[in-house]
Coordinates of C-alpha atoms and ligand atoms in Angstrom, one line a residue:
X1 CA -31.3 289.9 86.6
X2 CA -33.0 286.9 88.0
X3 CA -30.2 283.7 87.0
X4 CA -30.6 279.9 88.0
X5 CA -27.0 277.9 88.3
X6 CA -25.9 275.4 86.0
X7 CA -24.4 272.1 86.9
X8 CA -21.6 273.4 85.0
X9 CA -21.6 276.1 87.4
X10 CA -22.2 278.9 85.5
X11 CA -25.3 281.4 86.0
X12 CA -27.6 281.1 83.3
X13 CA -30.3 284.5 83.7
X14 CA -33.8 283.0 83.8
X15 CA -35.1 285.6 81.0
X16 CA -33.7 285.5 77.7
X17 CA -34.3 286.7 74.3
X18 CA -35.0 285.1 71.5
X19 CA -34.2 285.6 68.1
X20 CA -35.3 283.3 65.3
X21 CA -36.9 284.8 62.3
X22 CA -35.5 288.2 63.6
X23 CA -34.6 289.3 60.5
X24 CA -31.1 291.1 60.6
X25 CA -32.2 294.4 59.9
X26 CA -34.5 294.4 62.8
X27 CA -31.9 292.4 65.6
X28 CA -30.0 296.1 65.6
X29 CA -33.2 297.5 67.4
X30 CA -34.1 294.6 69.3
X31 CA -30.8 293.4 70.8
X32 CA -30.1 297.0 71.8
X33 CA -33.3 297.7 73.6
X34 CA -33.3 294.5 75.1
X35 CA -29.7 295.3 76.0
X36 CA -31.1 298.7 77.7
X37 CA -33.8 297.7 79.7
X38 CA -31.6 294.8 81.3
X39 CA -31.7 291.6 79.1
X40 CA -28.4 289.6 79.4
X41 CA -29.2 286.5 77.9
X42 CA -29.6 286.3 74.0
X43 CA -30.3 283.0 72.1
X44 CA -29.6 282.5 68.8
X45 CA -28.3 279.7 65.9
X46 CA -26.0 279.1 63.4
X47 CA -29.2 278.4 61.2
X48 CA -31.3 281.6 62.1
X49 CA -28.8 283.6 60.4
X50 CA -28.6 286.9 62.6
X51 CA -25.3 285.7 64.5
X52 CA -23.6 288.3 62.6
X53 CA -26.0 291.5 63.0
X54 CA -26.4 290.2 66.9
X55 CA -22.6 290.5 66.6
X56 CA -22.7 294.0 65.4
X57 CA -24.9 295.3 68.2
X58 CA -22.4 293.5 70.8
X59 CA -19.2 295.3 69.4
X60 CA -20.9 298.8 70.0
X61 CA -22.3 297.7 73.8
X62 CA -18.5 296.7 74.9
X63 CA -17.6 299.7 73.1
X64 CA -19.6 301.8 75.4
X65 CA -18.2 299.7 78.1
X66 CA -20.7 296.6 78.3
X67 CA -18.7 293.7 80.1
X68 CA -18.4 290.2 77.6
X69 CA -18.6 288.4 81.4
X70 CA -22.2 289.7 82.5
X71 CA -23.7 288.6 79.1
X72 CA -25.0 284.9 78.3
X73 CA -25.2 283.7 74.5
X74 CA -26.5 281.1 73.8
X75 CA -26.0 279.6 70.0
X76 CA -27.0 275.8 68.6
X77 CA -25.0 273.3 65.9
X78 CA -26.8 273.4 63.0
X79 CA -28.7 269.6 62.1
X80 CA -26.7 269.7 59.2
X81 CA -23.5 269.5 61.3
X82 CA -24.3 267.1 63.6
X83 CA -21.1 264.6 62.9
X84 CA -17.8 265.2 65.3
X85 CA -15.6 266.3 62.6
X86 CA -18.2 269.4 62.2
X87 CA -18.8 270.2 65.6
X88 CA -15.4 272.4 65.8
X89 CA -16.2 274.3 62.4
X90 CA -19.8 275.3 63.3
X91 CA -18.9 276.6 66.7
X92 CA -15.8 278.7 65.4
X93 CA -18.4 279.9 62.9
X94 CA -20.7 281.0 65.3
X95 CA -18.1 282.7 67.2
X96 CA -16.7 284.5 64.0
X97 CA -19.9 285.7 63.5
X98 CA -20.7 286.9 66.9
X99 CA -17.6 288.4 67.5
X100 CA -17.0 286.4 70.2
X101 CA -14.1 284.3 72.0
X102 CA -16.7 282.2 73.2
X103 CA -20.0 281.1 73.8
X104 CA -22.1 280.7 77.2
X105 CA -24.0 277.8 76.1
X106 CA -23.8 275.5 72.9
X107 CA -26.4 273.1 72.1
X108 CA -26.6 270.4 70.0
X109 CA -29.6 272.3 68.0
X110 CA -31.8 269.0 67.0
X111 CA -30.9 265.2 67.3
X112 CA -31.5 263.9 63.7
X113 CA -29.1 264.5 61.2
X114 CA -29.2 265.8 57.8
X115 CA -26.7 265.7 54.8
X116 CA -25.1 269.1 54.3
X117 CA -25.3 271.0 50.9
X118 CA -22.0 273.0 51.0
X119 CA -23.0 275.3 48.4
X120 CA -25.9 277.3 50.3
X121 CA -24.7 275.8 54.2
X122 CA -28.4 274.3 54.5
X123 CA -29.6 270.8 54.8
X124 CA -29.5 269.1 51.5
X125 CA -32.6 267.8 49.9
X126 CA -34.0 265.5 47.4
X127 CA -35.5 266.0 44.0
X128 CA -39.3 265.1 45.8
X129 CA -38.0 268.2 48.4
X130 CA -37.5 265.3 51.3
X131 CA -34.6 266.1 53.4
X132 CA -31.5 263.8 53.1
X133 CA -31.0 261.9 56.2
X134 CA -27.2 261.5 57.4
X135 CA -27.7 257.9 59.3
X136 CA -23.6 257.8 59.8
X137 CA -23.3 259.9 62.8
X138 CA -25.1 259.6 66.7
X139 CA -25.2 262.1 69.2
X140 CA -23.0 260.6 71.4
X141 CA -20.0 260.7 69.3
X142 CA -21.5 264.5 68.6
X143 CA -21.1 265.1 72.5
X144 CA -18.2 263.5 72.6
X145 CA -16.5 266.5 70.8
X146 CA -18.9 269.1 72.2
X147 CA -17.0 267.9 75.0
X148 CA -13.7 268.8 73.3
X149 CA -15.0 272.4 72.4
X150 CA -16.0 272.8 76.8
X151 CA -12.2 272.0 77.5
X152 CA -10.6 274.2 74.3
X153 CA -12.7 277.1 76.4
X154 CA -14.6 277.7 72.6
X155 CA -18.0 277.4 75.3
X156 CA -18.5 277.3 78.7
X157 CA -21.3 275.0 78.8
X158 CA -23.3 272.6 76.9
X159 CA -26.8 271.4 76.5
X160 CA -29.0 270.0 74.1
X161 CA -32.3 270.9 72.4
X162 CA -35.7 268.5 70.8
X163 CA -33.7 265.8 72.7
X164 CA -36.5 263.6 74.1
X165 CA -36.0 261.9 77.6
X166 CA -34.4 258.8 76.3
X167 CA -32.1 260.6 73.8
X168 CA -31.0 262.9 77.1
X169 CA -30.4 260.0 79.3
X170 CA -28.3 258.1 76.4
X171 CA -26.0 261.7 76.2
X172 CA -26.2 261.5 79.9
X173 CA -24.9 258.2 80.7
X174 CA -22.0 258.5 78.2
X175 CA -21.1 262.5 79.1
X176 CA -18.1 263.2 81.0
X177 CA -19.5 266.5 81.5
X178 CA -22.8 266.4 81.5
X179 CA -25.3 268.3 79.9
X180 CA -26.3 271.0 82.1
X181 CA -29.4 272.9 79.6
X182 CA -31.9 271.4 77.6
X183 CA -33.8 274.0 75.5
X184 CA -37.3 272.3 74.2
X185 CA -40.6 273.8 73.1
X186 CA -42.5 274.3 76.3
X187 CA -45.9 276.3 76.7
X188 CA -49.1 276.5 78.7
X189 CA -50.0 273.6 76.2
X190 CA -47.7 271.8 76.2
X191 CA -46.3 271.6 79.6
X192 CA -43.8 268.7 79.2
X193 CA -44.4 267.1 82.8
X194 CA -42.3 263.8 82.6
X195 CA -39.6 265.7 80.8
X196 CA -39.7 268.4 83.7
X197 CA -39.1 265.9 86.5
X198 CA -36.9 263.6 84.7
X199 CA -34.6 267.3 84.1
X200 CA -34.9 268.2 87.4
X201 CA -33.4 264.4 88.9
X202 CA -30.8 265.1 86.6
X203 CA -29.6 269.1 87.4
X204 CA -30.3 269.8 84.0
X205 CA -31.7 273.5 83.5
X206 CA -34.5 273.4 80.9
X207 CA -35.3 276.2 78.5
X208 CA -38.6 277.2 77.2
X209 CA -38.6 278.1 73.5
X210 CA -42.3 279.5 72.1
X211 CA -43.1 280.3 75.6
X212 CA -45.9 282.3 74.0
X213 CA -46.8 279.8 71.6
X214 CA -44.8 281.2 68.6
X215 CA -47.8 282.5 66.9
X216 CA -45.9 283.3 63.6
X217 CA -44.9 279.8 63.2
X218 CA -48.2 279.0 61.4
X219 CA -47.8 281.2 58.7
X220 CA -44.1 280.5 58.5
X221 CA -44.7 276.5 57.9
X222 CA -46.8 277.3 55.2
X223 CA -44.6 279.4 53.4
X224 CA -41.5 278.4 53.6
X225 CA -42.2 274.5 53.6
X226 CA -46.1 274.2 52.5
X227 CA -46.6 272.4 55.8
X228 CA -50.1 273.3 57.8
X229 CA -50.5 272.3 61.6
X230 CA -54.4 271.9 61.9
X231 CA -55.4 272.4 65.8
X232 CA -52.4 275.1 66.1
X233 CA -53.0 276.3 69.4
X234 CA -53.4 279.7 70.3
X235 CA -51.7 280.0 73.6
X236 CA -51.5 283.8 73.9
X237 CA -55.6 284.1 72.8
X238 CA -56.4 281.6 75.6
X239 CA -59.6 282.6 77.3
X240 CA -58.3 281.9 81.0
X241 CA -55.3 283.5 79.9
X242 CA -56.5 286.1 79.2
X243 CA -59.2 286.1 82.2
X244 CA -55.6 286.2 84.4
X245 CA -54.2 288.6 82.3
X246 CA -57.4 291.1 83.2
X247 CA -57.2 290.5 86.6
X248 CA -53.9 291.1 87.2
X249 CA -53.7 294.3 84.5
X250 CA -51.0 292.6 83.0
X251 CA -50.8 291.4 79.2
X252 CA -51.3 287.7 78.5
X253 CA -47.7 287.3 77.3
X254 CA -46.8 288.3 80.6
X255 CA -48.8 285.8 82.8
X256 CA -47.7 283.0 80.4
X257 CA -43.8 283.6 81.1
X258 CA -44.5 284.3 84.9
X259 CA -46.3 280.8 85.1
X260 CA -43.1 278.8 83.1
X261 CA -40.5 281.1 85.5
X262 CA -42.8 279.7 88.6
X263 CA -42.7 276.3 87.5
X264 CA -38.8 276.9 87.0
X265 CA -38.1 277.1 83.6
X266 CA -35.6 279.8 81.5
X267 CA -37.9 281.5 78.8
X268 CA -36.6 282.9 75.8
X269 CA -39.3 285.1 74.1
X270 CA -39.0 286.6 70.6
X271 CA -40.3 290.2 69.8
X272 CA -39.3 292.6 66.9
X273 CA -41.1 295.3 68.9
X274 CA -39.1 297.0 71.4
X275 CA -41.9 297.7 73.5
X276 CA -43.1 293.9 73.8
X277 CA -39.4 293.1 74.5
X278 CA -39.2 295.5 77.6
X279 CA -42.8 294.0 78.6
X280 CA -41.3 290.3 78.4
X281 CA -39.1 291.2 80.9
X282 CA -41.1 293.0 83.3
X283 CA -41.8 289.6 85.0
X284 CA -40.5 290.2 88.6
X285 CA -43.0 292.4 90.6
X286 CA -46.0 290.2 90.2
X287 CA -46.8 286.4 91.2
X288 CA -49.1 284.0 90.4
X289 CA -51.2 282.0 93.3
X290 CA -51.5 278.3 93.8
X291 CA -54.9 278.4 92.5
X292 CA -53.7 280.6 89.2
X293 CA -51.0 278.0 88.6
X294 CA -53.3 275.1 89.4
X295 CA -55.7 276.7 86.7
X296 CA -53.4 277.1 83.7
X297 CA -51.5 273.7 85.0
X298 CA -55.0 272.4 83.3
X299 CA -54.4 274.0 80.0
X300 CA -51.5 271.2 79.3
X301 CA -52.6 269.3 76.3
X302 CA -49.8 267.1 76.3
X303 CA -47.8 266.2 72.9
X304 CA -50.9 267.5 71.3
X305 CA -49.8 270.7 72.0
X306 CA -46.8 270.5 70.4
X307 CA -45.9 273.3 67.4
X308 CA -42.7 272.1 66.6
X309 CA -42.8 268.3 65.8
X310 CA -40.6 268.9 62.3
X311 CA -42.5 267.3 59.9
X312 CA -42.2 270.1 57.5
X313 CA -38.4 268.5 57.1
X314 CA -40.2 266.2 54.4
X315 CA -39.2 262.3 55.5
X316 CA -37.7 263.3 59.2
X317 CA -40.0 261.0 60.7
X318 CA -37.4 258.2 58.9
X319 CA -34.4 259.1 60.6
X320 CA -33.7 256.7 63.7
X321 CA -33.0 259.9 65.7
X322 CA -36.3 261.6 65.2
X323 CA -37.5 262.6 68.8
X324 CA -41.4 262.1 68.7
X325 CA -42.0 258.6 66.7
X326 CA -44.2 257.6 69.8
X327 CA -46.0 260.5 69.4
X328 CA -46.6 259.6 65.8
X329 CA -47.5 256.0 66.6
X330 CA -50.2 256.8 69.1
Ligands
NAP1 N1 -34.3 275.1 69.8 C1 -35.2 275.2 68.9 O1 -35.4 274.3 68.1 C2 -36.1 276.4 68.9 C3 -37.3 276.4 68.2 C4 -38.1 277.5 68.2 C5 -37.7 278.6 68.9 N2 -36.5 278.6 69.6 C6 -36.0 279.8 70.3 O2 -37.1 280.3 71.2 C7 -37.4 281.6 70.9 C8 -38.8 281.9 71.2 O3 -39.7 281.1 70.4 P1 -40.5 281.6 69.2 O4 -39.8 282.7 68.5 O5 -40.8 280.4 68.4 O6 -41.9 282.0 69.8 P2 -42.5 282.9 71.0 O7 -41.4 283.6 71.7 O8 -43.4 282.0 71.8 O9 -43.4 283.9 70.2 C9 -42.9 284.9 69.4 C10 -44.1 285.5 68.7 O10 -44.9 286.1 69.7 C11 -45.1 287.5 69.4 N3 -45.0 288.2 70.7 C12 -43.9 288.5 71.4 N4 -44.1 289.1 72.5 C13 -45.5 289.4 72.5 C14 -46.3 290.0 73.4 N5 -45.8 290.6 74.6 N6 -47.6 290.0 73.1 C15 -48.1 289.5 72.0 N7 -47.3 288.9 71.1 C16 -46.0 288.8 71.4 C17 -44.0 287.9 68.5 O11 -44.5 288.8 67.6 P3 -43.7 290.2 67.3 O12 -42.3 289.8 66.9 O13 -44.5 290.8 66.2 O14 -43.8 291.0 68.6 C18 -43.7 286.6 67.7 O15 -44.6 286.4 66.6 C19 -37.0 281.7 69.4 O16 -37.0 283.1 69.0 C20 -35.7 281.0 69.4 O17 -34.7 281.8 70.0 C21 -35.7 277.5 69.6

């Protein structure tokens, strides 16, 4: 398995998978195929609530002599726990879940905070539906004791995610250990230049969530939160993509993560098909030329591209830590 080095100086393998809306009953089959055809990087989060079936499938891999060392989990702090005194109880929660003594990576899941309803663990929310914004915490304090967690050996490294470049540098200038991962969304279409280079200055690993464009997310929005994204992009159903994709007799999905791994990103795809998740990983005996990745480099439509901008948290735009309020104003 492929890795890239941390500036925490662990390995972190370049292909991961990822599990939100895995629904429990399908991680069993998932995380054990994935574990069979040579995944070793699974990323999860307290709020995508499969830690515990991941868990299960984990027990019965070290019981048939799988080694805890060769794996790499990844799991994220909840934006409902984003205060210091809750950064200890969500990890240990993760970790009782899992099964684990500890994680590979923990990231501070989302910058912005929400109040916490302790009845069902989610965000709380007003009567209107509009999140409750928590505007008595900042995610340096927040690092501050993810910190705490890096030296009690609960993780072995930490990063953030939907940080934007400013939000990094402020973690950055006030870490004494630095963050070492950022995961962000990151597709053909939304290529995240400045954030790219400013990572790479800084020795910080980035991760590439809906590396295929997270085609389910549409319909999820609408469901769960009656939110619709007009102009969704369909990354996979690209025609150029998909002109690569013939050329090479490989599937779209595949020349999509090959591009992000070339331009030196981790990707995490999701699958609940076991034979899409042995496909995701078949990334290493192919290559794209200079004039492939100059052609899908042209596919970037910049924060217009973006899936994930977490509107459908009704009033998130209002919190003073909400990542894209350029974006909004232009
Ligand atoms: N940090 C964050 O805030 C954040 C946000 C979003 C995601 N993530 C992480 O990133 C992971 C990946 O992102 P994602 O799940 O949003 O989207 P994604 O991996 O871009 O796309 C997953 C979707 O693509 C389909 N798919 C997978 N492989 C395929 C293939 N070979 N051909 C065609 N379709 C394929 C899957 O359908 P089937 O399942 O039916 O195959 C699923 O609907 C997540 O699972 C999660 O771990 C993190």
């Amino acid at each position: 398995m492929q890795t890239v080095r941390l500036l925490s100086g662990y390995d972190m393998p370049t292909v991961g998978l990822g599990t939100w809306q895995a629904k429990p009953e399908e991680i069993e089959r998932v995380v054990t195929t994935a574990l069979d055809v040579g995944y070793r990087h699974i990323d999860t989060a307290f709020n995508y609530n499969n830690e515990e079936a991941i868990g299960s499938v984990l027990k019965e891999w070290f019981k048939k002599g799988g080694k805890r060392e060769d794996l790499f989990i990844t799991s994220k702090l909840p934006n409902f726990g984003n205060r210091p005194s809750d950064v200890e109880r969500f990890l240990n929660l993760s970790l009782k879940r899992l099964g684990l003594d500890y994680l590979d990576m923990y990231l501070i899941h989302m910058p912005f905070t929400f109040k916490l309803n302790e009845d069902t663990c989610t965000p709380a929310t007003n009567e209107d539906g509009s999140f409750v914004l928590d505007l008595n915490t900042d995610p340096v304090s927040v690092w501050k004791e993810m910190e705490e967690q890096v030296r009690k050996g609960r993780t072995k490294s930490i990063g953030l995610s939907n940080f934007n470049e400013k939000q990094v540098l402020n973690v950055w200038e006030n870490a004494q250990i630095k963050p070492s991962n950022l995961q962000v969304e990151l597709h053909v279409c939304l290529q995240q230049n400045s954030l790219r280079q400013f990572c790479q200055t800084h020795n910080i690993i980035i991760t590439a969530y809906s590396p295929l464009g997270s085609p389910g997310a549409k319909t999820h929005f609408q469901t769960k939160y009656n939110h619709n994204i007009e102009d969704f992009p369909d990354v996979l159903g690209h025609p150029i993509v998909q002109k690569i994709s013939t050329e090479h007799k490989r599937s779209p999905a595949q020349i999509l993560l090959r591009y992000l791994l070339q331009l030196g990103v981790v990707v995490i795809p999701k699958s609940k098909s076991p034979d899409r998740v042995k496909a995701n990983i078949d990334l290493f005996n192919f290559s794209l030329n200079e004039e492939e990745m100059r052609t899908l480099s042209t596919l970037d439509k910049g924060a217009r591209g973006r899936i994930f901008n977490f509107l459908f948290f009704k009033g998130v735009e209002n919190h003073p830590y909400y990542p894209f309020k350029d974006e909004l104003q232009s």
